[in-house]
Amino acid sequence: MKDENKTKARLIEELQAMRKQLDTLQRVDAGMPRRLEQVITKFSTRLISLETGQIDDAIWETLGEIGSLERVDRCYVFQLSQDGLWMVNTHEWCARGIEPQIHKLQALPVQDFTWLLTPLRRFEDVHIPRVADLPIGETALREHLSAQGIQSLVVVPLVEGRALMGFAGFDSVRSERRWLEDEVQLLRVTADIIMNALVRKRDEDARRESEERYSSLFARILAGIYSSTHDGRFINVNPAMVKMFG
């Protein structure tokens, strides 16, 4: 419970920082869509109370709302494997009439996407207004994107500390598109919120798994074991201890 409270406290601090980012955007761009700002605020606020089992659904829902408001054709999240050798499309939303790609984008070798990942590893956005204009040497990447019908895209990094954990992407399939800086900035905020959600889910899942392993070991061990308070009150005893003393 203590670790969970620390996680939520850290999350609240990060969400407050994002709230300031949104306020800054509102001052810089008074024309920023109010509904888009409301979607981001709603999602960030929900994270504080969501159970970890609900986080994936919340991410999908938010991608859908952001995608609809920004009129993009696909919104998605890729995460890198722990060894950094593979990337996996974990979440995707598609506009009506746009073919989903998530089932085709599992365990992709990162070496095939060096051109895309290099700036992301520097925590820079990648904006491709026209896939057909990719450098001549990037034939494989151009063919990969074209096979999905992508004409334009923008991707922003998912960062934890000083490590790239993945990226969030926004595709235009039906037409070419050049995203404006304020739109990209809003997507950066969305990516930060998603990353915080994924970190919280990972940390709490790891804590739960550790507790389950401990409980299983505690129950199976043949020696009598107990835990108690400083004044000698029992908190927990394992079955072997119960058997020893009745």
Tab-separated table of N, CA and C in Angstrom, residues 86-155:
chain	number	residue	atom	x	y	z
A	86	TRP	N	13.280	-5.087	-30.207
A	86	TRP	CA	11.994	-5.252	-30.883
A	86	TRP	C	11.057	-4.126	-30.486
A	87	MET	N	10.070	-3.886	-31.330
A	87	MET	CA	9.012	-2.962	-30.956
A	87	MET	C	7.669	-3.588	-31.295
A	88	VAL	N	6.689	-3.269	-30.463
A	88	VAL	CA	5.370	-3.900	-30.551
A	88	VAL	C	4.294	-2.831	-30.561
A	89	ASN	N	3.364	-2.943	-31.487
A	89	ASN	CA	2.193	-2.064	-31.509
A	89	ASN	C	1.203	-2.578	-30.459
A	90	THR	N	1.089	-1.847	-29.347
A	90	THR	CA	0.278	-2.321	-28.225
A	90	THR	C	-1.131	-1.737	-28.203
A	91	HIS	N	-1.313	-0.550	-28.781
A	91	HIS	CA	-2.623	0.108	-28.778
A	91	HIS	C	-2.827	0.779	-30.138
A	92	GLU	N	-4.055	0.723	-30.632
A	92	GLU	CA	-4.352	1.345	-31.919
A	92	GLU	C	-5.820	1.744	-31.982
A	93	TRP	N	-6.068	2.902	-32.555
A	93	TRP	CA	-7.429	3.329	-32.890
A	93	TRP	C	-7.439	3.695	-34.366
A	94	CYS	N	-8.498	3.305	-35.075
A	94	CYS	CA	-8.629	3.632	-36.495
A	94	CYS	C	-9.960	4.330	-36.747
A	95	ALA	N	-9.917	5.323	-37.614
A	95	ALA	CA	-11.150	5.982	-38.025
A	95	ALA	C	-11.992	5.013	-38.848
A	96	ARG	N	-13.266	5.309	-38.962
A	96	ARG	CA	-14.171	4.455	-39.737
A	96	ARG	C	-13.671	4.339	-41.177
A	97	GLY	N	-13.611	3.106	-41.663
A	97	GLY	CA	-13.181	2.858	-43.031
A	97	GLY	C	-11.683	2.664	-43.184
A	98	ILE	N	-10.922	2.810	-42.092
A	98	ILE	CA	-9.466	2.640	-42.132
A	98	ILE	C	-9.118	1.261	-41.584
A	99	GLU	N	-8.322	0.527	-42.338
A	99	GLU	CA	-7.982	-0.850	-41.948
A	99	GLU	C	-7.016	-0.875	-40.773
A	100	PRO	N	-7.337	-1.624	-39.707
A	100	PRO	CA	-6.405	-1.765	-38.575
A	100	PRO	C	-5.117	-2.459	-39.017
A	101	GLN	N	-4.020	-2.101	-38.355
A	101	GLN	CA	-2.715	-2.678	-38.684
A	101	GLN	C	-2.060	-3.370	-37.492
A	102	ILE	N	-2.651	-3.255	-36.315
A	102	ILE	CA	-1.999	-3.703	-35.090
A	102	ILE	C	-1.603	-5.175	-35.149
A	103	HIS	N	-2.431	-6.008	-35.782
A	103	HIS	CA	-2.139	-7.444	-35.833
A	103	HIS	C	-0.929	-7.749	-36.716
A	104	LYS	N	-0.545	-6.804	-37.585
A	104	LYS	CA	0.603	-6.998	-38.459
A	104	LYS	C	1.891	-6.421	-37.867
A	105	LEU	N	1.763	-5.692	-36.776
A	105	LEU	CA	2.893	-4.907	-36.264
A	105	LEU	C	3.319	-5.392	-34.886
A	106	GLN	N	3.618	-6.665	-34.798
A	106	GLN	CA	4.054	-7.283	-33.553
A	106	GLN	C	5.495	-7.774	-33.701
A	107	ALA	N	6.315	-7.547	-32.683
A	107	ALA	CA	7.707	-8.012	-32.658
A	107	ALA	C	8.469	-7.607	-33.918
A	108	LEU	N	8.452	-6.305	-34.207
A	108	LEU	CA	9.197	-5.786	-35.354
A	108	LEU	C	10.641	-5.487	-34.942
A	109	PRO	N	11.627	-5.936	-35.705
A	109	PRO	CA	13.037	-5.666	-35.349
A	109	PRO	C	13.359	-4.182	-35.496
A	110	VAL	N	13.917	-3.572	-34.457
A	110	VAL	CA	14.172	-2.131	-34.497
A	110	VAL	C	15.221	-1.766	-35.541
A	111	GLN	N	16.075	-2.716	-35.914
A	111	GLN	CA	17.108	-2.427	-36.906
A	111	GLN	C	16.505	-2.044	-38.259
A	112	ASP	N	15.238	-2.412	-38.471
A	112	ASP	CA	14.581	-2.040	-39.732
A	112	ASP	C	14.021	-0.621	-39.698
A	113	PHE	N	14.116	0.042	-38.541
A	113	PHE	CA	13.499	1.362	-38.402
A	113	PHE	C	14.489	2.372	-37.820
A	114	THR	N	15.761	2.208	-38.162
A	114	THR	CA	16.810	3.073	-37.622
A	114	THR	C	16.546	4.536	-37.944
A	115	TRP	N	16.152	4.831	-39.176
A	115	TRP	CA	15.913	6.227	-39.585
A	115	TRP	C	14.836	6.867	-38.721
A	116	LEU	N	13.816	6.106	-38.373
A	116	LEU	CA	12.713	6.617	-37.557
A	116	LEU	C	13.104	6.740	-36.089
A	117	LEU	N	13.829	5.737	-35.581
A	117	LEU	CA	14.123	5.673	-34.149
A	117	LEU	C	15.287	6.561	-33.712
A	118	THR	N	16.199	6.859	-34.626
A	118	THR	CA	17.366	7.663	-34.240
A	118	THR	C	16.970	9.018	-33.647
A	119	PRO	N	16.133	9.817	-34.315
A	119	PRO	CA	15.721	11.084	-33.685
A	119	PRO	C	14.856	10.865	-32.445
A	120	LEU	N	14.061	9.804	-32.430
A	120	LEU	CA	13.249	9.528	-31.245
A	120	LEU	C	14.136	9.251	-30.035
A	121	ARG	N	15.273	8.595	-30.260
A	121	ARG	CA	16.204	8.326	-29.154
A	121	ARG	C	16.843	9.613	-28.634
A	122	ARG	N	16.796	10.653	-29.434
A	122	ARG	CA	17.250	11.977	-28.978
A	122	ARG	C	16.071	12.767	-28.404
A	123	PHE	N	14.943	12.080	-28.287
A	123	PHE	CA	13.701	12.657	-27.759
A	123	PHE	C	13.169	13.769	-28.661
A	124	GLU	N	13.343	13.555	-29.963
A	124	GLU	CA	12.826	14.492	-30.951
A	124	GLU	C	11.619	13.877	-31.648
A	125	ASP	N	10.705	14.704	-32.088
A	125	ASP	CA	9.556	14.236	-32.858
A	125	ASP	C	9.999	13.925	-34.286
A	126	VAL	N	9.235	13.076	-34.950
A	126	VAL	CA	9.479	12.789	-36.363
A	126	VAL	C	8.198	13.119	-37.125
A	127	HIS	N	8.299	14.075	-38.025
A	127	HIS	CA	7.145	14.532	-38.808
A	127	HIS	C	7.431	14.251	-40.280
A	128	ILE	N	6.635	13.402	-40.879
A	128	ILE	CA	6.799	13.062	-42.293
A	128	ILE	C	5.555	13.530	-43.039
A	129	PRO	N	5.590	14.728	-43.618
A	129	PRO	CA	4.407	15.237	-44.321
A	129	PRO	C	4.054	14.433	-45.572
A	130	ARG	N	5.089	13.806	-46.169
A	130	ARG	CA	4.855	13.062	-47.411
A	130	ARG	C	5.765	11.832	-47.436
A	131	VAL	N	5.180	10.656	-47.216
A	131	VAL	CA	5.963	9.415	-47.154
A	131	VAL	C	6.742	9.195	-48.447
A	132	ALA	N	6.172	9.602	-49.562
A	132	ALA	CA	6.836	9.418	-50.865
A	132	ALA	C	8.147	10.186	-50.953
A	133	ASP	N	8.340	11.191	-50.085
A	133	ASP	CA	9.559	12.011	-50.123
A	133	ASP	C	10.630	11.529	-49.157
A	134	LEU	N	10.466	10.359	-48.561
A	134	LEU	CA	11.510	9.824	-47.681
A	134	LEU	C	12.822	9.674	-48.464
A	135	PRO	N	13.962	9.771	-47.789
A	135	PRO	CA	15.254	9.667	-48.486
A	135	PRO	C	15.356	8.408	-49.339
A	136	ILE	N	16.135	8.488	-50.385
A	136	ILE	CA	16.283	7.381	-51.336
A	136	ILE	C	16.734	6.099	-50.642
A	137	GLY	N	17.610	6.230	-49.648
A	137	GLY	CA	18.141	5.050	-48.968
A	137	GLY	C	17.165	4.372	-48.032
A	138	GLU	N	15.987	4.973	-47.840
A	138	GLU	CA	15.001	4.411	-46.912
A	138	GLU	C	13.873	3.703	-47.649
A	139	THR	N	14.244	2.908	-48.618
A	139	THR	CA	13.246	2.191	-49.420
A	139	THR	C	12.401	1.260	-48.562
A	140	ALA	N	13.051	0.518	-47.648
A	140	ALA	CA	12.328	-0.448	-46.822
A	140	ALA	C	11.298	0.254	-45.940
A	141	LEU	N	11.690	1.386	-45.334
A	141	LEU	CA	10.753	2.134	-44.483
A	141	LEU	C	9.609	2.697	-45.313
A	142	ARG	N	9.927	3.239	-46.485
A	142	ARG	CA	8.883	3.787	-47.350
A	142	ARG	C	7.885	2.699	-47.743
A	143	GLU	N	8.408	1.529	-48.093
A	143	GLU	CA	7.513	0.434	-48.490
A	143	GLU	C	6.684	-0.052	-47.308
A	144	HIS	N	7.280	-0.081	-46.124
A	144	HIS	CA	6.561	-0.511	-44.925
A	144	HIS	C	5.395	0.430	-44.641
A	145	LEU	N	5.640	1.741	-44.708
A	145	LEU	CA	4.589	2.714	-44.443
A	145	LEU	C	3.547	2.726	-45.553
A	146	SER	N	4.002	2.634	-46.784
A	146	SER	CA	3.074	2.645	-47.919
A	146	SER	C	2.160	1.427	-47.908
A	147	ALA	N	2.681	0.292	-47.446
A	147	ALA	CA	1.860	-0.925	-47.378
A	147	ALA	C	0.684	-0.746	-46.426
A	148	GLN	N	0.818	0.174	-45.466
A	148	GLN	CA	-0.274	0.465	-44.543
A	148	GLN	C	-1.154	1.598	-45.048
A	149	GLY	N	-0.829	2.095	-46.238
A	149	GLY	CA	-1.610	3.182	-46.816
A	149	GLY	C	-1.284	4.544	-46.245
A	150	ILE	N	-0.183	4.662	-45.498
A	150	ILE	CA	0.147	5.923	-44.823
A	150	ILE	C	0.726	6.924	-45.832
A	151	GLN	N	0.118	8.097	-45.877
A	151	GLN	CA	0.652	9.172	-46.715
A	151	GLN	C	1.465	10.176	-45.911
A	152	SER	N	1.047	10.414	-44.662
A	152	SER	CA	1.760	11.351	-43.781
A	152	SER	C	1.675	10.816	-42.359
A	153	LEU	N	2.660	11.175	-41.536
A	153	LEU	CA	2.594	10.758	-40.132
A	153	LEU	C	3.425	11.686	-39.271
A	154	VAL	N	3.117	11.660	-37.992
A	154	VAL	CA	3.939	12.307	-36.984
A	154	VAL	C	4.016	11.351	-35.812
A	155	VAL	N	5.223	11.152	-35.270
A	155	VAL	CA	5.393	10.303	-34.092
A	155	VAL	C	6.159	11.088	-33.045
